[in-house]
PDB file of C-alpha atoms in Angstrom:
ATOM      1  CA  MET A  80      49.176  -5.375 -18.366  1.00  0.00           C
ATOM      2  CA  PRO A  81      51.680  -4.128 -21.146  1.00  0.00           C
ATOM      3  CA  LEU A  82      49.991  -2.737 -24.270  1.00  0.00           C
ATOM      4  CA  LEU A  83      52.831  -3.464 -26.577  1.00  0.00           C
ATOM      5  CA  SER A  84      55.070  -6.354 -26.782  1.00  0.00           C
ATOM      6  CA  VAL A  85      58.482  -6.049 -28.497  1.00  0.00           C
ATOM      7  CA  ILE A  86      59.801  -9.088 -29.630  1.00  0.00           C
ATOM      8  CA  VAL A  87      63.563  -9.642 -30.331  1.00  0.00           C
ATOM      9  CA  PRO A  88      64.865 -12.906 -31.770  1.00  0.00           C
ATOM     10  CA  ALA A  89      68.666 -13.159 -30.745  1.00  0.00           C
ATOM     11  CA  TYR A  90      71.311 -15.630 -32.007  1.00  0.00           C
ATOM     12  CA  ASN A  91      75.146 -15.016 -31.772  1.00  0.00           C
ATOM     13  CA  VAL A  92      74.926 -11.327 -31.894  1.00  0.00           C
ATOM     14  CA  GLU A  93      77.358 -10.537 -28.831  1.00  0.00           C
ATOM     15  CA  LYS A  94      78.748  -7.426 -31.163  1.00  0.00           C
ATOM     16  CA  TYR A  95      75.195  -6.078 -31.420  1.00  0.00           C
ATOM     17  CA  ILE A  96      72.772  -6.977 -28.537  1.00  0.00           C
ATOM     18  CA  ASN A  97      73.610  -4.430 -26.327  1.00  0.00           C
ATOM     19  CA  ALA A  98      73.238  -1.567 -28.587  1.00  0.00           C
ATOM     20  CA  CYS A  99      69.714  -3.171 -29.819  1.00  0.00           C
ATOM     21  CA  ILE A 100      68.325  -3.927 -26.040  1.00  0.00           C
ATOM     22  CA  ASP A 101      69.591  -0.404 -25.137  1.00  0.00           C
ATOM     23  CA  SER A 102      67.768   1.329 -27.736  1.00  0.00           C
ATOM     24  CA  ILE A 103      64.440  -0.168 -26.784  1.00  0.00           C
ATOM     25  CA  LEU A 104      65.115   0.756 -23.035  1.00  0.00           C
ATOM     26  CA  SER A 105      65.868   4.284 -23.985  1.00  0.00           C
ATOM     27  CA  ASP A 106      62.439   4.478 -25.606  1.00  0.00           C
ATOM     28  CA  THR A 107      60.244   6.323 -22.964  1.00  0.00           C
ATOM     29  CA  TYR A 108      56.968   4.498 -23.936  1.00  0.00           C
ATOM     30  CA  PRO A 109      56.292   2.870 -20.494  1.00  0.00           C
ATOM     31  CA  ASN A 110      53.524   0.177 -21.241  1.00  0.00           C
ATOM     32  CA  LYS A 111      55.668  -2.179 -22.982  1.00  0.00           C
ATOM     33  CA  GLU A 112      57.289  -5.674 -22.447  1.00  0.00           C
ATOM     34  CA  ILE A 113      60.630  -6.755 -24.064  1.00  0.00           C
ATOM     35  CA  ILE A 114      60.709 -10.516 -24.887  1.00  0.00           C
ATOM     36  CA  VAL A 115      64.136 -11.711 -25.947  1.00  0.00           C
ATOM     37  CA  VAL A 116      64.280 -15.116 -27.625  1.00  0.00           C
ATOM     38  CA  ASP A 117      67.640 -16.531 -27.293  1.00  0.00           C
ATOM     39  CA  ASP A 118      67.647 -19.025 -30.400  1.00  0.00           C
ATOM     40  CA  GLY A 119      70.553 -21.325 -28.940  1.00  0.00           C
ATOM     41  CA  SER A 120      73.370 -18.807 -29.122  1.00  0.00           C
ATOM     42  CA  THR A 121      76.895 -20.162 -28.809  1.00  0.00           C
ATOM     43  CA  ASP A 122      78.915 -16.867 -28.208  1.00  0.00           C
ATOM     44  CA  GLN A 123      78.505 -14.477 -25.299  1.00  0.00           C
ATOM     45  CA  THR A 124      74.828 -13.547 -26.320  1.00  0.00           C
ATOM     46  CA  THR A 125      73.222 -15.559 -23.671  1.00  0.00           C
ATOM     47  CA  GLN A 126      75.411 -14.177 -20.810  1.00  0.00           C
ATOM     48  CA  LEU A 127      74.822 -10.636 -22.014  1.00  0.00           C
ATOM     49  CA  LEU A 128      71.177 -11.391 -22.186  1.00  0.00           C
ATOM     50  CA  HIS A 129      71.285 -12.499 -18.331  1.00  0.00           C
ATOM     51  CA  ALA A 130      72.614  -9.344 -17.284  1.00  0.00           C
ATOM     52  CA  TYR A 131      69.365  -7.446 -18.357  1.00  0.00           C
ATOM     53  CA  SER A 132      66.978 -10.383 -17.250  1.00  0.00           C
ATOM     54  CA  ASN A 133      68.492 -10.535 -13.857  1.00  0.00           C
ATOM     55  CA  LEU A 134      67.579  -6.856 -13.472  1.00  0.00           C
ATOM     56  CA  GLY A 135      64.144  -7.500 -14.535  1.00  0.00           C
ATOM     57  CA  LYS A 136      64.572  -5.239 -17.738  1.00  0.00           C
ATOM     58  CA  ILE A 137      63.666  -8.176 -20.353  1.00  0.00           C
ATOM     59  CA  LYS A 138      61.669 -11.122 -20.481  1.00  0.00           C
ATOM     60  CA  LEU A 139      64.266 -13.839 -21.497  1.00  0.00           C
ATOM     61  CA  ILE A 140      63.304 -17.070 -23.317  1.00  0.00           C
ATOM     62  CA  GLU A 141      65.916 -19.577 -24.171  1.00  0.00           C
ATOM     63  CA  LYS A 142      65.423 -22.326 -26.504  1.00  0.00           C
ATOM     64  CA  GLU A 143      67.109 -24.658 -28.981  1.00  0.00           C
ATOM     65  CA  ASN A 144      68.196 -23.128 -32.261  1.00  0.00           C
ATOM     66  CA  GLY A 145      65.233 -23.425 -34.859  1.00  0.00           C
ATOM     67  CA  GLY A 146      65.766 -20.246 -36.871  1.00  0.00           C
ATOM     68  CA  LEU A 147      64.528 -16.607 -36.862  1.00  0.00           C
ATOM     69  CA  SER A 148      60.867 -17.689 -37.844  1.00  0.00           C
ATOM     70  CA  ASP A 149      60.703 -20.148 -34.839  1.00  0.00           C
ATOM     71  CA  ALA A 150      62.195 -17.499 -32.416  1.00  0.00           C
ATOM     72  CA  ARG A 151      59.510 -15.057 -33.550  1.00  0.00           C
ATOM     73  CA  ASN A 152      56.630 -17.648 -33.328  1.00  0.00           C
ATOM     74  CA  THR A 153      57.840 -18.512 -29.761  1.00  0.00           C
ATOM     75  CA  GLY A 154      57.897 -14.724 -29.070  1.00  0.00           C
ATOM     76  CA  ILE A 155      54.480 -14.200 -30.301  1.00  0.00           C
ATOM     77  CA  LYS A 156      53.088 -17.079 -28.042  1.00  0.00           C
ATOM     78  CA  ASN A 157      54.760 -15.547 -25.061  1.00  0.00           C
ATOM     79  CA  ALA A 158      53.425 -11.934 -25.789  1.00  0.00           C
ATOM     80  CA  ILE A 159      50.527 -10.401 -24.017  1.00  0.00           C
ATOM     81  CA  GLY A 160      50.227  -6.966 -25.357  1.00  0.00           C
ATOM     82  CA  GLN A 161      47.286  -6.130 -27.789  1.00  0.00           C
ATOM     83  CA  TYR A 162      50.228  -4.766 -30.236  1.00  0.00           C
ATOM     84  CA  ILE A 163      53.465  -6.524 -31.279  1.00  0.00           C
ATOM     85  CA  THR A 164      56.613  -5.008 -33.029  1.00  0.00           C
ATOM     86  CA  PHE A 165      59.678  -7.071 -34.039  1.00  0.00           C
ATOM     87  CA  ILE A 166      63.158  -5.983 -33.777  1.00  0.00           C
ATOM     88  CA  ASP A 167      66.121  -7.819 -35.185  1.00  0.00           C
ATOM     89  CA  SER A 168      69.059  -8.393 -32.529  1.00  0.00           C
ATOM     90  CA  ASP A 169      71.394  -6.812 -35.009  1.00  0.00           C
ATOM     91  CA  ASP A 170      69.266  -3.719 -35.620  1.00  0.00           C
ATOM     92  CA  ALA A 171      68.028  -0.817 -33.259  1.00  0.00           C
ATOM     93  CA  ILE A 172      65.207   1.820 -33.189  1.00  0.00           C
ATOM     94  CA  GLY A 173      65.587   5.533 -33.110  1.00  0.00           C
ATOM     95  CA  GLU A 174      64.772   8.058 -30.261  1.00  0.00           C
ATOM     96  CA  ASN A 175      61.312   7.441 -28.877  1.00  0.00           C
ATOM     97  CA  ALA A 176      60.129   5.475 -31.947  1.00  0.00           C
ATOM     98  CA  LEU A 177      57.772   3.384 -29.938  1.00  0.00           C
ATOM     99  CA  LEU A 178      56.559   6.338 -27.878  1.00  0.00           C
ATOM    100  CA  LYS A 179      55.704   8.360 -31.090  1.00  0.00           C
ATOM    101  CA  ASN A 180      53.939   5.529 -32.856  1.00  0.00           C
ATOM    102  CA  MET A 181      52.272   3.907 -30.023  1.00  0.00           C
ATOM    103  CA  SER A 182      50.455   7.451 -29.410  1.00  0.00           C
ATOM    104  CA  ILE A 183      49.137   7.338 -32.890  1.00  0.00           C
ATOM    105  CA  LEU A 184      47.885   3.904 -32.575  1.00  0.00           C
ATOM    106  CA  ILE A 185      46.287   4.677 -29.040  1.00  0.00           C
ATOM    107  CA  GLU A 186      44.322   7.877 -30.770  1.00  0.00           C
ATOM    108  CA  ASN A 187      43.490   5.495 -33.735  1.00  0.00           C
ATOM    109  CA  PRO A 188      42.384   2.397 -32.219  1.00  0.00           C
ATOM    110  CA  ASP A 189      40.911   0.887 -35.690  1.00  0.00           C
ATOM    111  CA  ILE A 190      44.546   1.030 -37.259  1.00  0.00           C
ATOM    112  CA  ASP A 191      45.501  -2.787 -37.704  1.00  0.00           C
ATOM    113  CA  ILE A 192      49.185  -2.420 -38.907  1.00  0.00           C
ATOM    114  CA  LEU A 193      51.555   0.830 -38.633  1.00  0.00           C
ATOM    115  CA  GLN A 194      54.591   1.302 -40.679  1.00  0.00           C
ATOM    116  CA  TYR A 195      57.333   3.654 -39.755  1.00  0.00           C
ATOM    117  CA  PRO A 196      60.503   5.019 -41.485  1.00  0.00           C
ATOM    118  CA  ILE A 197      63.277   2.736 -41.806  1.00  0.00           C
ATOM    119  CA  LEU A 198      67.105   3.856 -41.970  1.00  0.00           C
ATOM    120  CA  TYR A 199      69.683   1.332 -43.766  1.00  0.00           C
ATOM    121  CA  PHE A 200      73.324   1.644 -42.444  1.00  0.00           C
ATOM    122  CA  TRP A 201      76.511  -0.455 -42.404  1.00  0.00           C
ATOM    123  CA  THR A 202      78.088  -1.781 -39.199  1.00  0.00           C
ATOM    124  CA  SER A 203      80.361   1.241 -39.331  1.00  0.00           C
ATOM    125  CA  ASP A 204      77.180   3.523 -38.932  1.00  0.00           C
ATOM    126  CA  HIS A 205      77.579   4.799 -42.519  1.00  0.00           C
ATOM    127  CA  GLU A 206      74.160   5.643 -43.648  1.00  0.00           C
ATOM    128  CA  ILE A 207      72.992   4.089 -46.928  1.00  0.00           C
ATOM    129  CA  SER A 208      69.626   5.267 -47.374  1.00  0.00           C
ATOM    130  CA  TYR A 209      66.460   6.648 -45.227  1.00  0.00           C
ATOM    131  CA  LYS A 210      63.195   5.463 -46.243  1.00  0.00           C
ATOM    132  CA  LYS A 211      60.609   8.232 -45.021  1.00  0.00           C
ATOM    133  CA  ASN A 212      56.944   7.708 -45.250  1.00  0.00           C
ATOM    134  CA  LYS A 213      54.177  10.357 -45.965  1.00  0.00           C
ATOM    135  CA  ASP A 214      51.764  10.303 -43.231  1.00  0.00           C
ATOM    136  CA  LYS A 215      48.695   8.324 -44.862  1.00  0.00           C
ATOM    137  CA  ILE A 216      45.787   5.934 -44.008  1.00  0.00           C
ATOM    138  CA  ILE A 217      45.038   3.172 -46.201  1.00  0.00           C
ATOM    139  CA  ASN A 218      41.669   1.073 -45.729  1.00  0.00           C
ATOM    140  CA  ASN A 219      41.269  -0.255 -49.414  1.00  0.00           C
ATOM    141  CA  SER A 220      42.399  -3.731 -49.910  1.00  0.00           C
ATOM    142  CA  GLN A 221      43.374  -3.088 -53.496  1.00  0.00           C
ATOM    143  CA  GLU A 222      45.307  -0.036 -52.441  1.00  0.00           C
ATOM    144  CA  ILE A 223      47.209  -1.927 -49.729  1.00  0.00           C
ATOM    145  CA  ALA A 224      48.063  -4.727 -52.160  1.00  0.00           C
ATOM    146  CA  LYS A 225      49.200  -2.292 -54.695  1.00  0.00           C
ATOM    147  CA  LEU A 226      51.731  -0.566 -52.252  1.00  0.00           C
ATOM    148  CA  LEU A 227      52.888  -3.897 -51.018  1.00  0.00           C
ATOM    149  CA  ILE A 228      53.575  -4.959 -54.714  1.00  0.00           C
ATOM    150  CA  THR A 229      55.234  -1.648 -55.646  1.00  0.00           C
ATOM    151  CA  GLU A 230      57.320  -1.554 -52.042  1.00  0.00           C
ATOM    152  CA  CYS A 231      55.870   1.504 -50.880  1.00  0.00           C
ATOM    153  CA  ILE A 232      54.753  -0.901 -48.074  1.00  0.00           C
ATOM    154  CA  SER A 233      58.125  -2.707 -47.044  1.00  0.00           C
ATOM    155  CA  SER A 234      58.206  -6.301 -46.992  1.00  0.00           C
ATOM    156  CA  SER A 235      60.221  -6.140 -43.871  1.00  0.00           C
ATOM    157  CA  SER A 236      58.396  -7.103 -40.680  1.00  0.00           C
ATOM    158  CA  CYS A 237      60.574  -4.944 -38.329  1.00  0.00           C
ATOM    159  CA  ASP A 238      59.374  -1.466 -39.452  1.00  0.00           C
ATOM    160  CA  LYS A 239      55.903  -2.050 -38.137  1.00  0.00           C
ATOM    161  CA  ILE A 240      53.566  -2.400 -35.290  1.00  0.00           C
ATOM    162  CA  TYR A 241      50.963  -5.192 -35.543  1.00  0.00           C
ATOM    163  CA  ARG A 242      47.541  -5.837 -33.825  1.00  0.00           C
ATOM    164  CA  LYS A 243      48.338  -8.980 -32.153  1.00  0.00           C
ATOM    165  CA  SER A 244      45.147 -10.709 -33.169  1.00  0.00           C
ATOM    166  CA  LEU A 245      46.516 -10.760 -36.944  1.00  0.00           C
ATOM    167  CA  PHE A 246      48.854 -13.600 -35.843  1.00  0.00           C
ATOM    168  CA  ASN A 247      46.057 -15.799 -34.492  1.00  0.00           C
ATOM    169  CA  THR A 248      45.811 -17.771 -37.916  1.00  0.00           C
ATOM    170  CA  VAL A 249      49.417 -16.639 -39.121  1.00  0.00           C
ATOM    171  CA  GLN A 250      52.977 -17.739 -38.410  1.00  0.00           C
ATOM    172  CA  PHE A 251      56.433 -17.185 -39.712  1.00  0.00           C
ATOM    173  CA  PRO A 252      57.317 -20.145 -41.993  1.00  0.00           C
ATOM    174  CA  THR A 253      59.976 -22.055 -40.323  1.00  0.00           C
ATOM    175  CA  GLY A 254      63.001 -23.326 -42.150  1.00  0.00           C
ATOM    176  CA  GLN A 255      62.350 -20.518 -44.856  1.00  0.00           C
ATOM    177  CA  LEU A 256      64.499 -17.957 -45.983  1.00  0.00           C
ATOM    178  CA  TYR A 257      62.773 -14.442 -46.980  1.00  0.00           C
ATOM    179  CA  GLU A 258      60.065 -15.211 -44.401  1.00  0.00           C
ATOM    180  CA  ASP A 259      59.315 -11.358 -44.023  1.00  0.00           C
ATOM    181  CA  MET A 260      58.282 -11.144 -47.521  1.00  0.00           C
ATOM    182  CA  TYR A 261      56.307 -14.486 -47.512  1.00  0.00           C
ATOM    183  CA  THR A 262      54.277 -13.676 -44.309  1.00  0.00           C
ATOM    184  CA  GLN A 263      53.233  -9.904 -45.082  1.00  0.00           C
ATOM    185  CA  PRO A 264      50.500 -10.850 -47.705  1.00  0.00           C
ATOM    186  CA  ALA A 265      48.758 -13.024 -45.180  1.00  0.00           C
ATOM    187  CA  LEU A 266      48.781 -10.391 -42.456  1.00  0.00           C
ATOM    188  CA  PHE A 267      47.969  -7.521 -44.968  1.00  0.00           C
ATOM    189  CA  LYS A 268      44.795  -9.626 -46.236  1.00  0.00           C
ATOM    190  CA  GLN A 269      43.408  -9.447 -42.718  1.00  0.00           C
ATOM    191  CA  ALA A 270      43.984  -5.701 -42.203  1.00  0.00           C
ATOM    192  CA  HIS A 271      41.058  -3.333 -42.775  1.00  0.00           C
ATOM    193  CA  LYS A 272      43.358  -0.185 -42.119  1.00  0.00           C
ATOM    194  CA  ILE A 273      47.080   0.669 -42.450  1.00  0.00           C
ATOM    195  CA  TYR A 274      48.721   3.829 -41.616  1.00  0.00           C
ATOM    196  CA  LEU A 275      52.133   5.017 -43.002  1.00  0.00           C
ATOM    197  CA  SER A 276      53.718   6.996 -40.276  1.00  0.00           C
ATOM    198  CA  ASN A 277      56.698   9.525 -40.750  1.00  0.00           C
ATOM    199  CA  GLN A 278      57.632   9.283 -36.958  1.00  0.00           C
ATOM    200  CA  GLY A 279      60.450   7.536 -35.606  1.00  0.00           C
ATOM    201  CA  GLU A 280      62.861   5.252 -37.318  1.00  0.00           C
ATOM    202  CA  TYR A 281      63.853   1.671 -37.419  1.00  0.00           C
ATOM    203  CA  LYS A 282      67.800   1.326 -37.885  1.00  0.00           C
ATOM    204  CA  TYR A 283      68.485  -1.737 -40.249  1.00  0.00           C
ATOM    205  CA  ARG A 284      71.996  -2.768 -40.222  1.00  0.00           C
ATOM    206  CA  PHE A 285      73.889  -4.344 -43.107  1.00  0.00           C
ATOM    207  CA  ARG A 286      76.689  -6.512 -42.202  1.00  0.00           C
ATOM    208  CA  GLU A 287      79.217  -9.199 -43.258  1.00  0.00           C
ATOM    209  CA  GLY A 288      77.201 -12.633 -42.987  1.00  0.00           C
ATOM    210  CA  SER A 289      74.097 -11.376 -44.655  1.00  0.00           C
ATOM    211  CA  ILE A 290      72.527 -13.483 -47.291  1.00  0.00           C
ATOM    212  CA  LEU A 291      72.661 -10.223 -49.472  1.00  0.00           C
ATOM    213  CA  ASN A 292      76.562 -10.467 -49.440  1.00  0.00           C
ATOM    214  CA  HIS A 293      76.764 -14.216 -50.484  1.00  0.00           C
ATOM    215  CA  LYS A 294      76.745 -16.093 -53.696  1.00  0.00           C
ATOM    216  CA  PRO A 295      73.230 -17.386 -53.502  1.00  0.00           C
ATOM    217  CA  SER A 296      72.741 -21.217 -52.803  1.00  0.00           C
ATOM    218  CA  SER A 297      69.762 -23.035 -54.631  1.00  0.00           C
ATOM    219  CA  LYS A 298      67.804 -22.392 -51.301  1.00  0.00           C
ATOM    220  CA  ILE A 299      68.523 -18.515 -51.175  1.00  0.00           C
ATOM    221  CA  ILE A 300      67.175 -18.606 -55.078  1.00  0.00           C
ATOM    222  CA  PHE A 301      64.280 -20.894 -54.265  1.00  0.00           C
ATOM    223  CA  ASP A 302      62.887 -19.049 -51.080  1.00  0.00           C
ATOM    224  CA  ARG A 303      63.401 -15.829 -52.716  1.00  0.00           C
ATOM    225  CA  LEU A 304      61.373 -16.698 -55.616  1.00  0.00           C
ATOM    226  CA  ALA A 305      58.663 -18.344 -53.396  1.00  0.00           C
ATOM    227  CA  ALA A 306      58.280 -15.546 -51.379  1.00  0.00           C
ATOM    228  CA  ARG A 307      58.166 -12.783 -54.454  1.00  0.00           C
ATOM    229  CA  LEU A 308      55.526 -15.171 -56.025  1.00  0.00           C
ATOM    230  CA  GLN A 309      53.412 -15.045 -52.769  1.00  0.00           C
ATOM    231  CA  LEU A 310      53.202 -11.092 -53.034  1.00  0.00           C
ATOM    232  CA  ILE A 311      52.457 -11.482 -56.940  1.00  0.00           C
ATOM    233  CA  SER A 312      49.474 -13.774 -56.082  1.00  0.00           C
ATOM    234  CA  PHE A 313      48.353 -11.561 -53.390  1.00  0.00           C
ATOM    235  CA  GLY A 314      48.352  -8.641 -55.887  1.00  0.00           C
ATOM    236  CA  ILE A 315      46.438 -10.807 -58.504  1.00  0.00           C
ATOM    237  CA  GLN A 316      43.788 -11.991 -56.040  1.00  0.00           C
ATOM    238  CA  SER A 317      43.533  -8.158 -54.814  1.00  0.00           C
ATOM    239  CA  GLY A 318      42.833  -6.745 -58.324  1.00  0.00           C
ATOM    240  CA  VAL A 319      46.072  -4.766 -58.438  1.00  0.00           C
ATOM    241  CA  GLU A 320      46.314  -3.463 -62.322  1.00  0.00           C
ATOM    242  CA  SER A 321      48.202  -5.755 -64.730  1.00  0.00           C
ATOM    243  CA  HIS A 322      51.087  -3.386 -65.288  1.00  0.00           C
ATOM    244  CA  ARG A 323      52.106  -3.536 -61.655  1.00  0.00           C
ATOM    245  CA  ILE A 324      51.910  -7.276 -61.825  1.00  0.00           C
ATOM    246  CA  HIS A 325      53.919  -7.435 -65.045  1.00  0.00           C
ATOM    247  CA  LYS A 326      56.648  -5.291 -63.347  1.00  0.00           C
ATOM    248  CA  MET A 327      56.957  -7.538 -60.526  1.00  0.00           C
ATOM    249  CA  LEU A 328      56.983 -10.548 -62.660  1.00  0.00           C
ATOM    250  CA  ILE A 329      59.805  -9.142 -64.626  1.00  0.00           C
ATOM    251  CA  LYS A 330      61.746  -8.334 -61.534  1.00  0.00           C
ATOM    252  CA  SER A 331      61.381 -11.872 -60.263  1.00  0.00           C
ATOM    253  CA  TYR A 332      62.082 -13.287 -63.711  1.00  0.00           C
ATOM    254  CA  THR A 333      65.061 -11.183 -64.206  1.00  0.00           C
ATOM    255  CA  GLU A 334      66.533 -11.802 -60.542  1.00  0.00           C
ATOM    256  CA  THR A 335      66.027 -15.697 -61.043  1.00  0.00           C
ATOM    257  CA  ALA A 336      67.456 -15.780 -64.619  1.00  0.00           C
ATOM    258  CA  SER A 337      70.624 -14.199 -63.579  1.00  0.00           C
ATOM    259  CA  ASP A 338      71.082 -16.929 -61.079  1.00  0.00           C
ATOM    260  CA  PHE A 339      70.605 -20.031 -63.213  1.00  0.00           C
ATOM    261  CA  LYS A 340      74.149 -20.798 -63.498  1.00  0.00           C
ATOM    262  CA  TYR A 341      73.964 -21.895 -59.545  1.00  0.00           C
ATOM    263  CA  LEU A 342      71.241 -24.314 -60.471  1.00  0.00           C
ATOM    264  CA  THR A 343      71.359 -27.750 -61.793  1.00  0.00           C
ATOM    265  CA  ASP A 344      68.792 -28.817 -64.622  1.00  0.00           C
ATOM    266  CA  LYS A 345      66.187 -30.321 -62.008  1.00  0.00           C
ATOM    267  CA  GLU A 346      66.177 -27.354 -59.986  1.00  0.00           C
ATOM    268  CA  GLN A 347      65.806 -25.053 -63.136  1.00  0.00           C
ATOM    269  CA  ASN A 348      62.706 -27.197 -64.110  1.00  0.00           C
ATOM    270  CA  ASN A 349      61.150 -26.655 -60.587  1.00  0.00           C
ATOM    271  CA  ILE A 350      61.713 -22.829 -61.074  1.00  0.00           C
ATOM    272  CA  TYR A 351      59.399 -23.014 -64.362  1.00  0.00           C
ATOM    273  CA  ARG A 352      56.936 -24.808 -62.468  1.00  0.00           C
ATOM    274  CA  LEU A 353      57.091 -22.215 -59.632  1.00  0.00           C
ATOM    275  CA  PHE A 354      56.359 -19.520 -62.229  1.00  0.00           C
ATOM    276  CA  ASN A 355      53.473 -21.372 -64.030  1.00  0.00           C
ATOM    277  CA  ASN A 356      51.783 -22.306 -60.800  1.00  0.00           C
ATOM    278  CA  ILE A 357      51.124 -18.677 -59.792  1.00  0.00           C
ATOM    279  CA  HIS A 358      47.621 -18.643 -58.391  1.00  0.00           C
ATOM    280  CA  GLY A 359      45.442 -16.539 -61.075  1.00  0.00           C
ATOM    281  CA  ILE A 360      48.419 -15.898 -63.557  1.00  0.00           C
ATOM    282  CA  ARG A 361      46.320 -17.191 -66.509  1.00  0.00           C
ATOM    283  CA  LYS A 362      43.676 -14.469 -65.531  1.00  0.00           C
ATOM    284  CA  VAL A 363      46.164 -11.537 -65.920  1.00  0.00           C
ATOM    285  CA  ASP A 364      45.618 -10.152 -69.508  1.00  0.00           C
ATOM    286  CA  CYS A 365      48.647 -10.773 -71.366  1.00  0.00           C
ATOM    287  CA  PHE A 366      49.429 -13.945 -69.423  1.00  0.00           C
ATOM    288  CA  ARG A 367      46.403 -15.718 -70.540  1.00  0.00           C
ATOM    289  CA  ASN A 368      48.578 -17.539 -73.253  1.00  0.00           C
ATOM    290  CA  LEU A 369      52.013 -17.090 -71.820  1.00  0.00           C
ATOM    291  CA  LEU A 370      53.609 -20.033 -70.880  1.00  0.00           C
ATOM    292  CA  LEU A 371      56.650 -19.427 -69.052  1.00  0.00           C
ATOM    293  CA  GLY A 372      58.655 -22.836 -70.027  1.00  0.00           C
ATOM    294  CA  LYS A 373      61.923 -23.917 -70.288  1.00  0.00           C
ATOM    295  CA  TYR A 374      62.919 -22.567 -73.848  1.00  0.00           C
ATOM    296  CA  GLY A 375      61.492 -19.280 -73.109  1.00  0.00           C
ATOM    297  CA  TYR A 376      63.430 -18.913 -69.991  1.00  0.00           C
ATOM    298  CA  SER A 377      66.461 -19.940 -71.610  1.00  0.00           C
ATOM    299  CA  THR A 378      66.156 -17.588 -74.265  1.00  0.00           C
ATOM    300  CA  PHE A 379      65.455 -14.702 -71.880  1.00  0.00           C
ATOM    301  CA  ARG A 380      68.521 -15.873 -69.834  1.00  0.00           C
ATOM    302  CA  MET A 381      70.791 -15.514 -72.878  1.00  0.00           C
ATOM    303  CA  CYS A 382      69.244 -11.967 -73.316  1.00  0.00           C
ATOM    304  CA  LEU A 383      70.079 -11.299 -69.751  1.00  0.00           C
ATOM    305  CA  LEU A 384      73.856 -12.415 -70.057  1.00  0.00           C
ATOM    306  CA  HIS A 385      74.461 -10.440 -73.306  1.00  0.00           C
ATOM    307  CA  ASN A 386      72.442  -7.078 -72.530  1.00  0.00           C
ATOM    308  CA  ARG A 387      71.593  -6.677 -68.922  1.00  0.00           C
ATOM    309  CA  HIS A 388      70.550  -3.092 -69.284  1.00  0.00           C
ATOM    310  CA  ASN A 389      67.791  -3.843 -71.971  1.00  0.00           C
ATOM    311  CA  VAL A 390      66.661  -7.085 -70.667  1.00  0.00           C
ATOM    312  CA  ALA A 391      63.361  -5.485 -69.002  1.00  0.00           C
ATOM    313  CA  THR A 392      62.431  -3.918 -72.201  1.00  0.00           C
ATOM    314  CA  ILE A 393      62.900  -7.271 -74.172  1.00  0.00           C
ATOM    315  CA  PHE A 394      60.691  -9.100 -71.725  1.00  0.00           C
ATOM    316  CA  GLN A 395      58.219  -6.339 -71.653  1.00  0.00           C
ATOM    317  CA  HIS A 396      57.972  -6.505 -75.435  1.00  0.00           C
ATOM    318  CA  LEU A 397      57.528 -10.314 -75.257  1.00  0.00           C
ATOM    319  CA  LEU A 398      54.631  -9.945 -72.734  1.00  0.00           C
ATOM    320  CA  GLN A 399      52.909  -7.497 -75.138  1.00  0.00           C
ATOM    321  CA  SER A 400      53.106  -9.769 -78.154  1.00  0.00           C
ATOM    322  CA  GLN A 401      51.438 -12.529 -76.432  1.00  0.00           C
TER     323      GLN A 401
END
């Protein structure tokens, strides 16, 4: 029985799927299964995957299109390994990333989640940045939440190896963007020990068609904010210091205010409600009396439009005055 299940959701990635699968197959860690979930592809992806499946190199599951979360959930249901890792079909892994990090998990069976380094690059293979970890074990829930809030632990699901049992009560939210950021708090709440590894690398590809390269729709704006507020609630419940919560709120507030021009009045009102309903926000020092209402938000947006560089400072002063 394989110890590790590698789950690859695939949808219309004929340009990249071979590089992805080949990078996993070339990893010399032997005790693994590769589950590829073809999420209703309409290009040549399905035919390319059949070539691997016919040779017994992957376990191929074909389904109607349901989105990334649904494909991942399908992969989890069919996984038999004690550990799970996710690799997006337009990404890849570096040489023996799985071998290096599974060795750590085998030697330390009490680790629930391992995060390994991530390399960001454009389709042209031009490297953007490389986020390397310092070897570190974290077994304190407040410290785990702090590192997730401050992005020392990434919100990605793909640069990690998880104990499969963490998913017994957690699923990726179907029909929602920013599903990684939304799901991580629920997984990390259950984890008793996290390991930040400096071994191997996950290769994250930026390409045209990413939601990062588009004018944001109202769905992108709402889903991004809902995911960020999920992180903030996790931080508040875990007792993360107020100034770190404030910083994350400022980031969310700034990001959302800059997109207000794309929203209707009704959608803007829904944004105010989202902010005001953050679980536990009234218990955080300077937010006890702070109501993030329509007029305050509009004033902040005006500041943003006229002086982007000083907007964080302006808002911080606003918080401190409450």
